[in-house]
């Protein structure tokens, strides 16, 4: 994973989710200096959810479920 990966409906997104429930520039996944991964919402229309709670930004832990539009992603890190 890059230090920062974009997620959205725009075809230039690092993680491209092709559905109208996803904003063009929906959010960012970021690796912090300590190696943690965060997800940050970019003021999307439908929001970003971690384990069912709407978040602006959240540190991710193994098994966390991230919902972006109609898509559900599960976070797993080897480290």
PDB file of C-alpha atoms in Angstrom:
ATOM      1  CA  UNK A   1       0.000   0.000   0.000  1.00  0.00           C
ATOM      2  CA  UNK A   2       1.144   3.535  -0.761  1.00  0.00           C
ATOM      3  CA  UNK A   3       1.453   6.021   2.105  1.00  0.00           C
ATOM      4  CA  UNK A   4      -1.884   7.498   0.974  1.00  0.00           C
ATOM      5  CA  UNK A   5      -4.448   5.678  -1.190  1.00  0.00           C
ATOM      6  CA  UNK A   6      -7.572   7.399  -2.475  1.00  0.00           C
ATOM      7  CA  UNK A   7     -10.947   5.695  -2.710  1.00  0.00           C
ATOM      8  CA  UNK A   8     -13.864   6.887  -4.788  1.00  0.00           C
ATOM      9  CA  UNK A   9     -15.936   6.741  -7.936  1.00  0.00           C
ATOM     10  CA  UNK A  10     -13.430   8.773  -9.977  1.00  0.00           C
ATOM     11  CA  UNK A  11     -11.483   6.547 -12.360  1.00  0.00           C
ATOM     12  CA  UNK A  12      -8.179   7.997 -11.093  1.00  0.00           C
ATOM     13  CA  UNK A  13      -8.865   6.697  -7.559  1.00  0.00           C
ATOM     14  CA  UNK A  14      -6.388   4.139  -6.240  1.00  0.00           C
ATOM     15  CA  UNK A  15      -9.395   2.101  -5.085  1.00  0.00           C
ATOM     16  CA  UNK A  16     -12.093   2.576  -7.736  1.00  0.00           C
ATOM     17  CA  UNK A  17     -15.662   1.803  -6.593  1.00  0.00           C
ATOM     18  CA  UNK A  18     -18.023   2.266  -9.532  1.00  0.00           C
ATOM     19  CA  UNK A  19     -21.416   3.048  -8.008  1.00  0.00           C
ATOM     20  CA  UNK A  20     -23.446   6.245  -7.508  1.00  0.00           C
ATOM     21  CA  UNK A  21     -23.534   5.592  -3.733  1.00  0.00           C
ATOM     22  CA  UNK A  22     -19.802   6.438  -3.689  1.00  0.00           C
ATOM     23  CA  UNK A  23     -18.600  10.038  -4.075  1.00  0.00           C
ATOM     24  CA  UNK A  24     -16.022  10.767  -6.780  1.00  0.00           C
ATOM     25  CA  UNK A  25     -13.430  11.593  -4.109  1.00  0.00           C
ATOM     26  CA  UNK A  26     -14.891   9.682  -1.170  1.00  0.00           C
ATOM     27  CA  UNK A  27     -12.000   9.047   1.205  1.00  0.00           C
ATOM     28  CA  UNK A  28      -8.365   8.288   1.934  1.00  0.00           C
ATOM     29  CA  UNK A  29      -6.529   5.369   3.476  1.00  0.00           C
ATOM     30  CA  UNK A  30      -3.277   6.549   5.081  1.00  0.00           C
ATOM     31  CA  UNK A  31      -0.332   4.740   6.639  1.00  0.00           C
ATOM     32  CA  UNK A  32       0.885   6.753   9.661  1.00  0.00           C
ATOM     33  CA  UNK A  33       4.531   7.096  10.727  1.00  0.00           C
ATOM     34  CA  UNK A  34       3.880   4.431  13.376  1.00  0.00           C
ATOM     35  CA  UNK A  35       2.589   2.023  10.700  1.00  0.00           C
ATOM     36  CA  UNK A  36      -1.098   2.236  11.577  1.00  0.00           C
ATOM     37  CA  UNK A  37      -3.680   2.568   8.829  1.00  0.00           C
ATOM     38  CA  UNK A  38      -6.409   5.195   9.031  1.00  0.00           C
ATOM     39  CA  UNK A  39      -9.462   5.857   6.900  1.00  0.00           C
ATOM     40  CA  UNK A  40     -10.658   9.451   6.445  1.00  0.00           C
ATOM     41  CA  UNK A  41     -13.885  10.620   4.854  1.00  0.00           C
ATOM     42  CA  UNK A  42     -13.566  13.548   2.424  1.00  0.00           C
ATOM     43  CA  UNK A  43     -16.972  15.102   3.165  1.00  0.00           C
ATOM     44  CA  UNK A  44     -18.688  12.478   1.031  1.00  0.00           C
ATOM     45  CA  UNK A  45     -22.446  12.600   0.571  1.00  0.00           C
ATOM     46  CA  UNK A  46     -23.168   9.143   2.015  1.00  0.00           C
ATOM     47  CA  UNK A  47     -20.369   9.020   4.572  1.00  0.00           C
ATOM     48  CA  UNK A  48     -17.810   6.444   5.602  1.00  0.00           C
ATOM     49  CA  UNK A  49     -18.648   3.902   8.301  1.00  0.00           C
ATOM     50  CA  UNK A  50     -16.411   1.722  10.455  1.00  0.00           C
ATOM     51  CA  UNK A  51     -18.209  -1.120  12.232  1.00  0.00           C
ATOM     52  CA  UNK A  52     -21.542   0.622  11.621  1.00  0.00           C
ATOM     53  CA  UNK A  53     -20.552   4.039  13.038  1.00  0.00           C
ATOM     54  CA  UNK A  54     -20.168   7.048  10.747  1.00  0.00           C
ATOM     55  CA  UNK A  55     -16.635   8.442  11.026  1.00  0.00           C
ATOM     56  CA  UNK A  56     -14.654  11.410   9.799  1.00  0.00           C
ATOM     57  CA  UNK A  57     -11.400   9.577  10.533  1.00  0.00           C
ATOM     58  CA  UNK A  58     -10.625   6.293  12.257  1.00  0.00           C
ATOM     59  CA  UNK A  59      -7.605   4.103  13.004  1.00  0.00           C
ATOM     60  CA  UNK A  60      -8.298   0.656  11.567  1.00  0.00           C
ATOM     61  CA  UNK A  61      -7.846  -2.641  13.403  1.00  0.00           C
ATOM     62  CA  UNK A  62      -7.887  -6.169  11.995  1.00  0.00           C
ATOM     63  CA  UNK A  63     -11.431  -7.280  11.277  1.00  0.00           C
ATOM     64  CA  UNK A  64     -12.899  -3.759  11.074  1.00  0.00           C
ATOM     65  CA  UNK A  65     -15.668  -3.445   8.497  1.00  0.00           C
ATOM     66  CA  UNK A  66     -15.500  -0.273   6.407  1.00  0.00           C
ATOM     67  CA  UNK A  67     -18.619   0.727   4.481  1.00  0.00           C
ATOM     68  CA  UNK A  68     -18.239   3.107   1.561  1.00  0.00           C
ATOM     69  CA  UNK A  69     -21.501   3.563  -0.287  1.00  0.00           C
ATOM     70  CA  UNK A  70     -22.969   0.115  -0.907  1.00  0.00           C
ATOM     71  CA  UNK A  71     -19.541  -1.545  -0.609  1.00  0.00           C
ATOM     72  CA  UNK A  72     -18.345  -3.293   2.542  1.00  0.00           C
ATOM     73  CA  UNK A  73     -14.610  -3.855   2.960  1.00  0.00           C
ATOM     74  CA  UNK A  74     -12.899  -5.776   5.759  1.00  0.00           C
ATOM     75  CA  UNK A  75      -9.497  -4.549   6.957  1.00  0.00           C
ATOM     76  CA  UNK A  76      -6.701  -7.076   7.552  1.00  0.00           C
ATOM     77  CA  UNK A  77      -3.027  -6.231   8.025  1.00  0.00           C
ATOM     78  CA  UNK A  78      -0.185  -8.731   8.198  1.00  0.00           C
ATOM     79  CA  UNK A  79       1.822  -6.512  10.547  1.00  0.00           C
TER      80      UNK A  79
END
